[in-house]
Short mmCIF file of N, CA and C in Angstrom, two decimals:
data_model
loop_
_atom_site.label_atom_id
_atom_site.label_comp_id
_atom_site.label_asym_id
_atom_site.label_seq_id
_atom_site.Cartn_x
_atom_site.Cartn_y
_atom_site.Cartn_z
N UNK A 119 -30.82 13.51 67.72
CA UNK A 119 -30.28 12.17 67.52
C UNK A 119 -30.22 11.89 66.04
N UNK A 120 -29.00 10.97 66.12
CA UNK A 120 -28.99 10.97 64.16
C UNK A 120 -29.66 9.95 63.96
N UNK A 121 -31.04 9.88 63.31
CA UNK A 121 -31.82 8.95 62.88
C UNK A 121 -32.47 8.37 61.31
N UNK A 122 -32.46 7.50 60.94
CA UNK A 122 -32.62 7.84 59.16
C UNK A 122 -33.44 5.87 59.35
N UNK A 123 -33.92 6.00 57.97
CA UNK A 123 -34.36 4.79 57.26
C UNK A 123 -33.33 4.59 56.29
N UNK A 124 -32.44 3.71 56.36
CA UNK A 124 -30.60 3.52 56.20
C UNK A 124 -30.75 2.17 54.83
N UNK A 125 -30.28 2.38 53.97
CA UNK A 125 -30.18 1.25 52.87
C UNK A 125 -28.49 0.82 53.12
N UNK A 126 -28.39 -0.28 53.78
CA UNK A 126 -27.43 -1.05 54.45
C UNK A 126 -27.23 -2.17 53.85
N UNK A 127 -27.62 -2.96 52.11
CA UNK A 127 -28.22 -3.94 51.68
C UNK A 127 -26.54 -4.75 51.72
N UNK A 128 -25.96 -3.82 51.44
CA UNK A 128 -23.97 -4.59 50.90
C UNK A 128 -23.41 -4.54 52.33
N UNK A 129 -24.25 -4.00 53.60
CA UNK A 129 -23.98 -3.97 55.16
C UNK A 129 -23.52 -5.30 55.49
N UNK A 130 -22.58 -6.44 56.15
CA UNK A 130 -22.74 -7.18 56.76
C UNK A 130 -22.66 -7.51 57.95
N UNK A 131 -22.21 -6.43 58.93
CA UNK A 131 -22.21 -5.68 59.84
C UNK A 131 -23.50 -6.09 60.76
N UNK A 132 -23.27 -6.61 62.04
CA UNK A 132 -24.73 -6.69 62.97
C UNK A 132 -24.85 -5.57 63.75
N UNK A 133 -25.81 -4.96 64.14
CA UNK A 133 -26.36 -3.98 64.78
C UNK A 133 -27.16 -4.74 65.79
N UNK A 134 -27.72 -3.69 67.05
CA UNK A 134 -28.67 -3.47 67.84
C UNK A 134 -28.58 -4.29 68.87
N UNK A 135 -29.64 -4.74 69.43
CA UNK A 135 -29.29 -6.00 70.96
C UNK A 135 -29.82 -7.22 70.42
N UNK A 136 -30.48 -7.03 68.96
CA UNK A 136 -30.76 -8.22 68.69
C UNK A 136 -29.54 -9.00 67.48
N UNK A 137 -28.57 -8.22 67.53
CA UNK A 137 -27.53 -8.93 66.75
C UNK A 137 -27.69 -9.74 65.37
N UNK A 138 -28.84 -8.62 64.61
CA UNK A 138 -29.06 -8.87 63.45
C UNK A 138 -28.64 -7.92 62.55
N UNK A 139 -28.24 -7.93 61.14
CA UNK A 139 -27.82 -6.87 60.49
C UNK A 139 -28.83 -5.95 60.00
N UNK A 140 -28.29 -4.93 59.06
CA UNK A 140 -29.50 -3.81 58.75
C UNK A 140 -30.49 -4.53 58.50
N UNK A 141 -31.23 -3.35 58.01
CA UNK A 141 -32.58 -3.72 57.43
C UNK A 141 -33.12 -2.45 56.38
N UNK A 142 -34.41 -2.63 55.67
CA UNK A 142 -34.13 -1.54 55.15
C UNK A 142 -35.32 -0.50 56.14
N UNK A 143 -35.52 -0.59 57.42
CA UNK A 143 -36.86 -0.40 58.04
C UNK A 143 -36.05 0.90 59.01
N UNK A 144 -36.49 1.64 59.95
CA UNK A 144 -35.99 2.50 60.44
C UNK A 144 -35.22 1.89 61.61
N UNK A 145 -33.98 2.71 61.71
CA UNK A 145 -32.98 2.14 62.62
C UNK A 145 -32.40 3.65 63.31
N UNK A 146 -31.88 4.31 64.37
CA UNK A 146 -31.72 5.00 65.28
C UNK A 146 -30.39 4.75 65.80
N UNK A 147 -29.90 5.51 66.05
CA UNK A 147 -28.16 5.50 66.39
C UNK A 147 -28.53 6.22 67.94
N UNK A 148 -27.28 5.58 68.68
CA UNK A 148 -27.12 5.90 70.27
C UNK A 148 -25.92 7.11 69.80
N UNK A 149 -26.56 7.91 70.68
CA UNK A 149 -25.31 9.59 70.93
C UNK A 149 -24.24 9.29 71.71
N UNK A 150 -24.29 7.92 72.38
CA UNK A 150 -23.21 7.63 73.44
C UNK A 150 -21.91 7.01 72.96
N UNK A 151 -22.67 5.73 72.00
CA UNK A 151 -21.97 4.64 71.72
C UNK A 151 -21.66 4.39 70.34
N UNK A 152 -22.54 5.48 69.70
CA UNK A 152 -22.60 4.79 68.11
C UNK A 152 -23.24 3.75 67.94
N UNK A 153 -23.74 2.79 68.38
CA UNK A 153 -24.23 2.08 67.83
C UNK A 153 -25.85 1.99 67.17
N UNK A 154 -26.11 0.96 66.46
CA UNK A 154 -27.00 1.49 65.27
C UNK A 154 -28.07 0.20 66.09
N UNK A 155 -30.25 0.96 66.21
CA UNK A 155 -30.71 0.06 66.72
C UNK A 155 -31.72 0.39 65.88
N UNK A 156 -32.28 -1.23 65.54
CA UNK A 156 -33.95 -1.44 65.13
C UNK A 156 -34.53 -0.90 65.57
N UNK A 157 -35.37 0.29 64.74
CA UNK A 157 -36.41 0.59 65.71
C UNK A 157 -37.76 -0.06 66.54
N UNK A 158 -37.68 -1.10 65.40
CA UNK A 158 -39.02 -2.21 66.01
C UNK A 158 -38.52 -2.90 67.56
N UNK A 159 -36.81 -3.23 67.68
CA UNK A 159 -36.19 -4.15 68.54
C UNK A 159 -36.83 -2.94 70.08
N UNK A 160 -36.33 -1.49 69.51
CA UNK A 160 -36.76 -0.85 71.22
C UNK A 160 -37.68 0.10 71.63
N UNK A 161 -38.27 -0.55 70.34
CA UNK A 161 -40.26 0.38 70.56
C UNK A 161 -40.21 1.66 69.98
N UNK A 162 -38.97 2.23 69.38
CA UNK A 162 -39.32 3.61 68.52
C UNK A 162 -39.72 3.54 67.00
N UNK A 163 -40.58 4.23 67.22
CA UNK A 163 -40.92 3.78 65.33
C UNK A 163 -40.48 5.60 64.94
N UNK A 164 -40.41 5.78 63.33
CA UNK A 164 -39.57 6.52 62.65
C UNK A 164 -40.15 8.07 62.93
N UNK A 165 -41.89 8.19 63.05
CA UNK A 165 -42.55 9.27 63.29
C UNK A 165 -41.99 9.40 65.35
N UNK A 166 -41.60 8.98 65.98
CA UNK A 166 -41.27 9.00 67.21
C UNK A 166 -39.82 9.11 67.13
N UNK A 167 -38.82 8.46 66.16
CA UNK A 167 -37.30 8.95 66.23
C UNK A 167 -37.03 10.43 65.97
N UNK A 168 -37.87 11.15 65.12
CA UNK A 168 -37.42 12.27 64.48
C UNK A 168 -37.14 13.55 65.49
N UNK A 169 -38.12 13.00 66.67
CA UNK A 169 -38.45 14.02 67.32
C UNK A 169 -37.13 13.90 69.11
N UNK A 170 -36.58 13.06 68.63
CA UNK A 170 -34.85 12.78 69.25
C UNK A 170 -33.93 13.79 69.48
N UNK A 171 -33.64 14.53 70.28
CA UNK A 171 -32.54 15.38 70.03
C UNK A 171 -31.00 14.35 70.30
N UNK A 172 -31.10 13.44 71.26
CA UNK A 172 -30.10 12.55 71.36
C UNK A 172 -30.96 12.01 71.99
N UNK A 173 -30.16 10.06 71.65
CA UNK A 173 -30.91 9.62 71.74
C UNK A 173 -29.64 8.20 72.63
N UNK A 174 -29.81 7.96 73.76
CA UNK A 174 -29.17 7.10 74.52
C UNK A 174 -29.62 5.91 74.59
N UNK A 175 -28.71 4.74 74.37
CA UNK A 175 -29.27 3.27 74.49
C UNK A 175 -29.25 2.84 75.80
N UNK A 176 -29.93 1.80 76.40
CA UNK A 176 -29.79 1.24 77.97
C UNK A 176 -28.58 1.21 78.23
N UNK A 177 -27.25 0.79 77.80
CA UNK A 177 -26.28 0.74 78.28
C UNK A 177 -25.13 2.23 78.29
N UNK A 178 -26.02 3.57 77.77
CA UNK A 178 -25.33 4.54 77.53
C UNK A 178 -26.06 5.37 78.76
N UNK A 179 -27.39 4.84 79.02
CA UNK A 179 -27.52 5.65 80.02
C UNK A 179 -27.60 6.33 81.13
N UNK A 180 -26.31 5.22 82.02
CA UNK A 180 -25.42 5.49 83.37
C UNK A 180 -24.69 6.53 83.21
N UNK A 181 -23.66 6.54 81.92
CA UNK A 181 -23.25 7.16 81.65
C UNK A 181 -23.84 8.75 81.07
N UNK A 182 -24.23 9.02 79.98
CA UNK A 182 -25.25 9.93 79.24
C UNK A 182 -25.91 10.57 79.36
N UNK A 183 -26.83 10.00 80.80
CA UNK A 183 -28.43 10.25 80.91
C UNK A 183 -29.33 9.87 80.31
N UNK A 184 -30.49 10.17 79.99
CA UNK A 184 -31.47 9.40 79.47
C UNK A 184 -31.37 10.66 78.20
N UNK A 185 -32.22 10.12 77.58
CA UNK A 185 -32.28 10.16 75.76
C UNK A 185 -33.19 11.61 75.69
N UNK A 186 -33.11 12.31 75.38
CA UNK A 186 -33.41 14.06 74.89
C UNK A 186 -34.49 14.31 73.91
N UNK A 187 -35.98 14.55 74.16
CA UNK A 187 -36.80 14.64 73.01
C UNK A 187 -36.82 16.49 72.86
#
């Protein structure tokens, strides 16, 4: 899964389910959808993203399957 601690500061762009913009804190991208999530918003913190091979959001994973460590 493509995962990074993202400097987004000129971002104005909202992300995640909480429909807030970046941050400079670790954030996690869905393999399904692209879209970009807080890691605090869905309980992954950055030592737990890395280890992602893909990584599916709730709404990717009817489609997707569930998320690949």
């Amino acid at each position: 899964a493509l995962s990074s601690s993202l400097n987004f500061q000129e971002d104005t762009q909202v992300y995640c389910i909480c429909k807030r913009g970046a941050t400079n804190k670790f954030m996690i991208a869905c393999d399904g959808c692209g879209e970009w999530f807080h890691g605090d918003c869905i309980g992954i913190d950055e030592s737990q993203g890395k280890f992602y091979e893909r990584f599916h959001c709730v709404q990717c994973v009817p489609k997707f399957g569930s998320s690949v460590c």
